[in-house]
Coordinates of N, CA and C in Angstrom, one line a residue:
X1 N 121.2 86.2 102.1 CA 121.5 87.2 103.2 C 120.2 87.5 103.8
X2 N 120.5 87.4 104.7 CA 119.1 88.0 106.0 C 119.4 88.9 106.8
X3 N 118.5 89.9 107.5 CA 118.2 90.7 108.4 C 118.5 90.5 109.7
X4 N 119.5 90.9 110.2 CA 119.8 90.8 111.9 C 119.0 91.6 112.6
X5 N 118.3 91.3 113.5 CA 117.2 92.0 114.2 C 117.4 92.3 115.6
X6 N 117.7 93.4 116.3 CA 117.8 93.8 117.6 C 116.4 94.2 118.1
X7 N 116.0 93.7 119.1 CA 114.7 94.3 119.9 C 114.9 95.0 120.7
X8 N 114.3 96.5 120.7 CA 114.4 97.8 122.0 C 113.0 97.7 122.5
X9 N 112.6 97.9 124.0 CA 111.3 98.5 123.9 C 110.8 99.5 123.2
X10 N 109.7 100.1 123.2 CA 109.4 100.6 122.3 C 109.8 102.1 123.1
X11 N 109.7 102.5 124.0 CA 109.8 104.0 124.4 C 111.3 104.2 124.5
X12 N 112.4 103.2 124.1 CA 113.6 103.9 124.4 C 113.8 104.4 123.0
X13 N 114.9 105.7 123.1 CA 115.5 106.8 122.2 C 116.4 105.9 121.8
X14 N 116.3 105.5 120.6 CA 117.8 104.3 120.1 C 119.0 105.4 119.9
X15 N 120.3 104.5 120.1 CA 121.3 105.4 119.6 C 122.2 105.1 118.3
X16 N 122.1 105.5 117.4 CA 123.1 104.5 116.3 C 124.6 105.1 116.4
X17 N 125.2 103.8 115.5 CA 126.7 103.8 115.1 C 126.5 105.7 114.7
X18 N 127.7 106.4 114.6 CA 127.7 107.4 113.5 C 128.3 107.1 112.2
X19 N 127.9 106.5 111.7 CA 128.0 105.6 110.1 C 126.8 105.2 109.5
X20 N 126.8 105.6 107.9 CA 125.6 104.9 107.4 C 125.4 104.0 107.3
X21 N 124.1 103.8 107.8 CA 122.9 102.4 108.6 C 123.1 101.2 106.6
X22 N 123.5 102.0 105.8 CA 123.6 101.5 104.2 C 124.8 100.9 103.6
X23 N 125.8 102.0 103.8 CA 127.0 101.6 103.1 C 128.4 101.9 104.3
X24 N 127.8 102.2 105.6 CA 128.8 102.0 106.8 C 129.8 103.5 106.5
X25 N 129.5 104.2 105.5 CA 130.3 105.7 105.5 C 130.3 106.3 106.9
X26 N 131.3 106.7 107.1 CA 131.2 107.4 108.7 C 130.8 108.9 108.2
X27 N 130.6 108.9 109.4 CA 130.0 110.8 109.3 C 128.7 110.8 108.4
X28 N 127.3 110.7 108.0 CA 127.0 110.5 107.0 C 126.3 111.7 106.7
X29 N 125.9 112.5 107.7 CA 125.5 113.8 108.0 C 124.1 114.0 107.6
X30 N 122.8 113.0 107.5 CA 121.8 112.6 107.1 C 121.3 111.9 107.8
X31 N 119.8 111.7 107.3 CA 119.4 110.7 108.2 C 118.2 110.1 107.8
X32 N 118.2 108.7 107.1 CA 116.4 108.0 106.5 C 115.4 107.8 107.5
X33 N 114.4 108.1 107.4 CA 113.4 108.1 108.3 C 112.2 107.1 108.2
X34 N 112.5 106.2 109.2 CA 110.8 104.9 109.0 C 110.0 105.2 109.7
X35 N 108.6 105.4 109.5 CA 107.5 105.2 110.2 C 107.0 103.9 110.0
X36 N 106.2 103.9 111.0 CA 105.6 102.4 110.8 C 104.3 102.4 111.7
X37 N 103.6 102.0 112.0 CA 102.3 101.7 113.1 C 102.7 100.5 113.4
X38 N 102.3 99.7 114.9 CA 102.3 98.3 115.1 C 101.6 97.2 114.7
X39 N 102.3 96.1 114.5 CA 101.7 95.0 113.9 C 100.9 94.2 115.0
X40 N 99.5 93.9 114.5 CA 98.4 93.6 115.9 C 98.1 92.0 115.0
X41 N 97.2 91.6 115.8 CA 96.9 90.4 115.0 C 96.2 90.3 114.0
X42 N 95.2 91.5 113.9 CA 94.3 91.7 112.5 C 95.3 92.0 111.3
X43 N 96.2 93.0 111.5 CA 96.9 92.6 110.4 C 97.4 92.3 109.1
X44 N 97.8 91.0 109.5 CA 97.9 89.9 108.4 C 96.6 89.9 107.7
X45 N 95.3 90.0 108.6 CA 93.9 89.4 107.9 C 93.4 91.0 106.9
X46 N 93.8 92.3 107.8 CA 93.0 93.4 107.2 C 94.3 94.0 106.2
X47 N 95.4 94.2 106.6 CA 96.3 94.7 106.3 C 96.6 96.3 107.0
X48 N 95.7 96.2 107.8 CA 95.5 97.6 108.4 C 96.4 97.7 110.0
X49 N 97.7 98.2 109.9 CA 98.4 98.0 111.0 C 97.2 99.5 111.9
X50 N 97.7 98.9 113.8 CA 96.9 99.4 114.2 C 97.6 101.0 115.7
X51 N 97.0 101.7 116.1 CA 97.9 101.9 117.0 C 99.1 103.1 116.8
X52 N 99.9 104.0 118.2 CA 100.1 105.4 117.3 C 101.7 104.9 116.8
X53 N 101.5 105.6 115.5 CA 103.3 105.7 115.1 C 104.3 105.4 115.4
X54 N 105.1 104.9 115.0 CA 106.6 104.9 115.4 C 107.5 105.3 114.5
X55 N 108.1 106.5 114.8 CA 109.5 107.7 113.8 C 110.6 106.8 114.5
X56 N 111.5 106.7 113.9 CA 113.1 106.8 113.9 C 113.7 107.1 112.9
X57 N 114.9 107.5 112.8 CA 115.5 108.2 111.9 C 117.3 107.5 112.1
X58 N 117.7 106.8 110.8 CA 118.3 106.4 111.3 C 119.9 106.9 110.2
X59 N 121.2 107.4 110.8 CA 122.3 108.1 109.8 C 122.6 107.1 108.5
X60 N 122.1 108.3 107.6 CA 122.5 107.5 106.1 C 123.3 108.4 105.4
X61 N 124.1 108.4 104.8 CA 124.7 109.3 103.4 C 123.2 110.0 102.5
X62 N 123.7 110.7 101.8 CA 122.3 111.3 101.2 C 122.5 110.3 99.7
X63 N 123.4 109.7 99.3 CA 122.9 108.8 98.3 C 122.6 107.2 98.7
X64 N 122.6 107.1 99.8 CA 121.9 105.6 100.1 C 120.8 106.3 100.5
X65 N 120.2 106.8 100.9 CA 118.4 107.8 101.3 C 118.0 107.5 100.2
X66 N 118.8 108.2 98.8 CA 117.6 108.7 97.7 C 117.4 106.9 97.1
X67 N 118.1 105.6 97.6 CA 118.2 104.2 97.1 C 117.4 103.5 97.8
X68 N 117.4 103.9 99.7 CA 116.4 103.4 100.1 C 114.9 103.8 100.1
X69 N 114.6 105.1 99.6 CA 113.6 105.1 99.4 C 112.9 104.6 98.2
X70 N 113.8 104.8 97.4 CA 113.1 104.0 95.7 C 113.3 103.0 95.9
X71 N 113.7 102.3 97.1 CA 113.4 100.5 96.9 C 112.5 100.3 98.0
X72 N 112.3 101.4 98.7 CA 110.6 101.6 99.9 C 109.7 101.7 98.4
X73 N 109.5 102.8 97.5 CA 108.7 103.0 96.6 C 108.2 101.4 95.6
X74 N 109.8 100.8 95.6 CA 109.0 100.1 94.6 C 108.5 98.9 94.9
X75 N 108.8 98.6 96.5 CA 108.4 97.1 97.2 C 107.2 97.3 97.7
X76 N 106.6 98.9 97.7 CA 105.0 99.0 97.8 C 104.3 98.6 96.3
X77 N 104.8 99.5 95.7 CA 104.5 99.2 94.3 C 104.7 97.5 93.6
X78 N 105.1 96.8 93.8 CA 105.1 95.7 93.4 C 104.3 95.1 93.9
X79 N 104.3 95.2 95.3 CA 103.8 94.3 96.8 C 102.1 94.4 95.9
X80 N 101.7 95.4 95.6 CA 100.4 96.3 95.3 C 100.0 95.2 94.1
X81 N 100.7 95.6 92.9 CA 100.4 95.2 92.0 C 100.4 93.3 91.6
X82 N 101.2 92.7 92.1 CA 101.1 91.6 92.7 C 99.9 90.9 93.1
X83 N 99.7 91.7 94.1 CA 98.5 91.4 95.3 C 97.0 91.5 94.2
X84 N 96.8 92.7 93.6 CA 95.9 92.8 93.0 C 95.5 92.2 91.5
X85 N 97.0 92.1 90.9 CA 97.1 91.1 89.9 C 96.5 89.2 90.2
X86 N 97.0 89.3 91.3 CA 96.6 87.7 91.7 C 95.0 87.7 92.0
X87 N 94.5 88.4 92.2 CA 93.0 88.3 92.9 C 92.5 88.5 92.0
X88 N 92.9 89.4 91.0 CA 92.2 89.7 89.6 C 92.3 88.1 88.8
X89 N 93.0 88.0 88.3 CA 93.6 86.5 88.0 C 92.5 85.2 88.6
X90 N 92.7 84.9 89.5 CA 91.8 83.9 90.1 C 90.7 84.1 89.9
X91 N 90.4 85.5 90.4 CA 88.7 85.6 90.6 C 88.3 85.6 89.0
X92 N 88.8 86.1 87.9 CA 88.6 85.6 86.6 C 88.5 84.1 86.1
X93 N 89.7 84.0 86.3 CA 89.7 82.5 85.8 C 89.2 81.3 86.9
X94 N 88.7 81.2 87.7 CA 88.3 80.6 88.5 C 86.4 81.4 88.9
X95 N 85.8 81.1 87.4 CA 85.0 81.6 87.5 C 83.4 81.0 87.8
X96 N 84.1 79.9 88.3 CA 82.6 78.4 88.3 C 83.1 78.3 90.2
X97 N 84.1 78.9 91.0 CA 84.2 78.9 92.4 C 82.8 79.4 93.0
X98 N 82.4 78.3 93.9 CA 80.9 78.4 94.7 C 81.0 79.9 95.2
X99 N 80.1 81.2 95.6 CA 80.5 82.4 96.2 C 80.6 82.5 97.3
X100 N 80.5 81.8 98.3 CA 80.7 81.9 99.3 C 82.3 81.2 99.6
X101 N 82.9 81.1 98.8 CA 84.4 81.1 98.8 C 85.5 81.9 97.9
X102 N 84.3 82.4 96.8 CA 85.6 83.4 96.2 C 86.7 84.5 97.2
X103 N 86.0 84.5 98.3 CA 87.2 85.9 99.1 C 88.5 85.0 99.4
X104 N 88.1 84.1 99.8 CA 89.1 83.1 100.6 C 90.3 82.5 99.4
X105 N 89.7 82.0 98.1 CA 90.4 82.0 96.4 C 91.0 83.2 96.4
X106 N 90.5 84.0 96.3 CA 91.3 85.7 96.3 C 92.5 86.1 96.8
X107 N 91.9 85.6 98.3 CA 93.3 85.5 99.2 C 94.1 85.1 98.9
X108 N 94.2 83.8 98.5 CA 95.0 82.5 98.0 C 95.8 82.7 97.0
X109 N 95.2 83.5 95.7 CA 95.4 84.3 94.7 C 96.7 85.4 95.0
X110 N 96.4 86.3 96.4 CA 96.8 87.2 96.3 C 98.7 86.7 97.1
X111 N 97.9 85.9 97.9 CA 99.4 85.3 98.6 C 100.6 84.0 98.1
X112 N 99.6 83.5 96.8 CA 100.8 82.8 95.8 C 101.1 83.7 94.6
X113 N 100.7 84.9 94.3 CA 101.4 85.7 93.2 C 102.4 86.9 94.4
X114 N 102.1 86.9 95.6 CA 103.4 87.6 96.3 C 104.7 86.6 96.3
X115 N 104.1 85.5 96.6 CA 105.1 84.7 97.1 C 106.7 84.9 96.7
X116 N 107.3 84.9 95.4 CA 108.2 84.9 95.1 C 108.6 86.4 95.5
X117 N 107.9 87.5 95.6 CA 108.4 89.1 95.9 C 108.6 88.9 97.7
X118 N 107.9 88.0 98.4 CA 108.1 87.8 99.4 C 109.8 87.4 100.2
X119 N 109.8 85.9 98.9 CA 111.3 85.8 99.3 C 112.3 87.0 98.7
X120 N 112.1 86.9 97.4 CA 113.4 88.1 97.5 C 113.4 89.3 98.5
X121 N 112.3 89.7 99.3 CA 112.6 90.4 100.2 C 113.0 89.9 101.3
X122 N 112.9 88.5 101.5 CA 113.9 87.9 102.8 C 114.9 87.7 102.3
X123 N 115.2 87.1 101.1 CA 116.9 86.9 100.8 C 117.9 88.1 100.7
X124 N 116.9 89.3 99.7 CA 117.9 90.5 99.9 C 117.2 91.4 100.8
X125 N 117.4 91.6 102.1 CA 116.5 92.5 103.0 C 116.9 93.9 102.3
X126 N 116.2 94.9 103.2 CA 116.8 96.2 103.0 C 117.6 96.5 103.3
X127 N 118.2 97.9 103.4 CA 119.4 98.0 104.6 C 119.3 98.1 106.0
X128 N 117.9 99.1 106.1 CA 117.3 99.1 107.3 C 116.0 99.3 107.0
X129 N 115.0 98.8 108.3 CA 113.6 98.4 108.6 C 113.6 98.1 109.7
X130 N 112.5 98.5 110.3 CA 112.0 97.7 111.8 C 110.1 97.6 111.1
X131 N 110.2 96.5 112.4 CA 108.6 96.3 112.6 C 108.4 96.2 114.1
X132 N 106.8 97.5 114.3 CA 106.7 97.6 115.4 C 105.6 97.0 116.2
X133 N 105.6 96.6 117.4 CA 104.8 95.8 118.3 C 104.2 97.0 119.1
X134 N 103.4 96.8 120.1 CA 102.4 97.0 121.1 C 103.6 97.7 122.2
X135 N 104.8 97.3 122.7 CA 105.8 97.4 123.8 C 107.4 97.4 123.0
X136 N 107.0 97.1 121.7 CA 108.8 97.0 121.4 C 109.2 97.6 120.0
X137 N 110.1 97.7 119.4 CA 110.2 97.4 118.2 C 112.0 96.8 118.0
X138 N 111.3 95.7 116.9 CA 112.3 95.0 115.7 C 113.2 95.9 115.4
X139 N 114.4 96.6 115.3 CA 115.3 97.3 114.4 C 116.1 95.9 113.6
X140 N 115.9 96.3 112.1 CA 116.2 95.5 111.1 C 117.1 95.7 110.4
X141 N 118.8 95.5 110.1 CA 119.4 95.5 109.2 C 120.4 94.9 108.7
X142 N 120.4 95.1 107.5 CA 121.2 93.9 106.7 C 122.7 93.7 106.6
X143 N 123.3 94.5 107.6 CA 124.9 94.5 107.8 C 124.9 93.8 109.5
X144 N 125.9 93.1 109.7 CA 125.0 92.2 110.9 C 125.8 92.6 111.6
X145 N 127.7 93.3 111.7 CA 128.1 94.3 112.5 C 127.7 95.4 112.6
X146 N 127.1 96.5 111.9 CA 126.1 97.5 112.4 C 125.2 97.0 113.3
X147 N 124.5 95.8 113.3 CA 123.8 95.5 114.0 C 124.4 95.3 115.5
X148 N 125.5 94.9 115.2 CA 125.9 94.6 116.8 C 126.8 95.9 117.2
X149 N 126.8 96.4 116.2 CA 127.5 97.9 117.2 C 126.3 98.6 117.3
X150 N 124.8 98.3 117.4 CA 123.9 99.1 117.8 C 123.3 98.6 118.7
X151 N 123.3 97.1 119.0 CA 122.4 96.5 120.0 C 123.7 97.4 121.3
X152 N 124.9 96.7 121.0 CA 126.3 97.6 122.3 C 125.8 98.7 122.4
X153 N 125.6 99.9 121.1 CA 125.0 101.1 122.2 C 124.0 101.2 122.8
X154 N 123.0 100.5 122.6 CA 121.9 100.1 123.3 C 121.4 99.3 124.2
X155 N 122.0 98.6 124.4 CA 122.0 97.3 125.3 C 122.5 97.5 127.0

């Protein structure tokens, strides 16, 4: 399963279904909240998104909230430990690499011990996520009729 993605510019006020963005409960009388900064080209290289905020808040039940956040919590936490486990790893055992290439090993390190946490995050998305651009943002979620009864209010 993958992520149906609607693109808004970035200054429109989205409107959602009134149903949770998680488990489609109507009325959900709540609401999960993403911030994000925009994704620039550095990026990928620094990991440092750049540029001002982006809030949305999108209707959740208050027990898909307290699920999506402990699976925000733990896909940092993994993402982290992963990342730093792999560079630790290489830069150890890979201990005769010329220095003027250990950073680039590191990297290498750090992006084949994500790899597998990478796909399970594309096969099982979240329920909802966006990523934000310079003029737009991605709204992300994993029910692909919420998605199309939100691009219709929005569109």
């Amino acid at each position: 399963m993958t992520s149906t993605d609607v693109r808004l510019p970035r200054q429109v006020d989205p409107d959602f279904p009134d149903r949770c963005v998680a488990c489609g409960r109507g009325e959900p009388g709540s609401t999960f909240r993403v911030r994000r900064r925009p994704m620039r080209w550095f990026s990928v290289v620094t990991i440092l998104p750049g540029g001002r905020r982006h809030e949305v808040h999108a209707p959740a039940c208050e027990p898909c909230v307290d699920r999506m956040v402990r699976r925000r919590i733990l896909s940092i936490t993994v993402s982290l430990a992963l990342g730093i486990t792999g560079v630790f790893l290489v830069m150890t055992l890979l201990d005769e690499v010329d220095r003027a290439y250990r950073k680039l090993v590191g990297i290498g390190g750090a992006i084949l011990a994500l790899s597998p946490w990478i796909l399970i995050e594309v096969l099982w998305p979240p329920a909802f996520d966006t990523t934000v651009f310079k003029d737009s943002v991605d709204y992300e979620f994993a029910d692909e009729d919420y998605a199309e009864e939100f691009e219709a209010l929005n569109g």
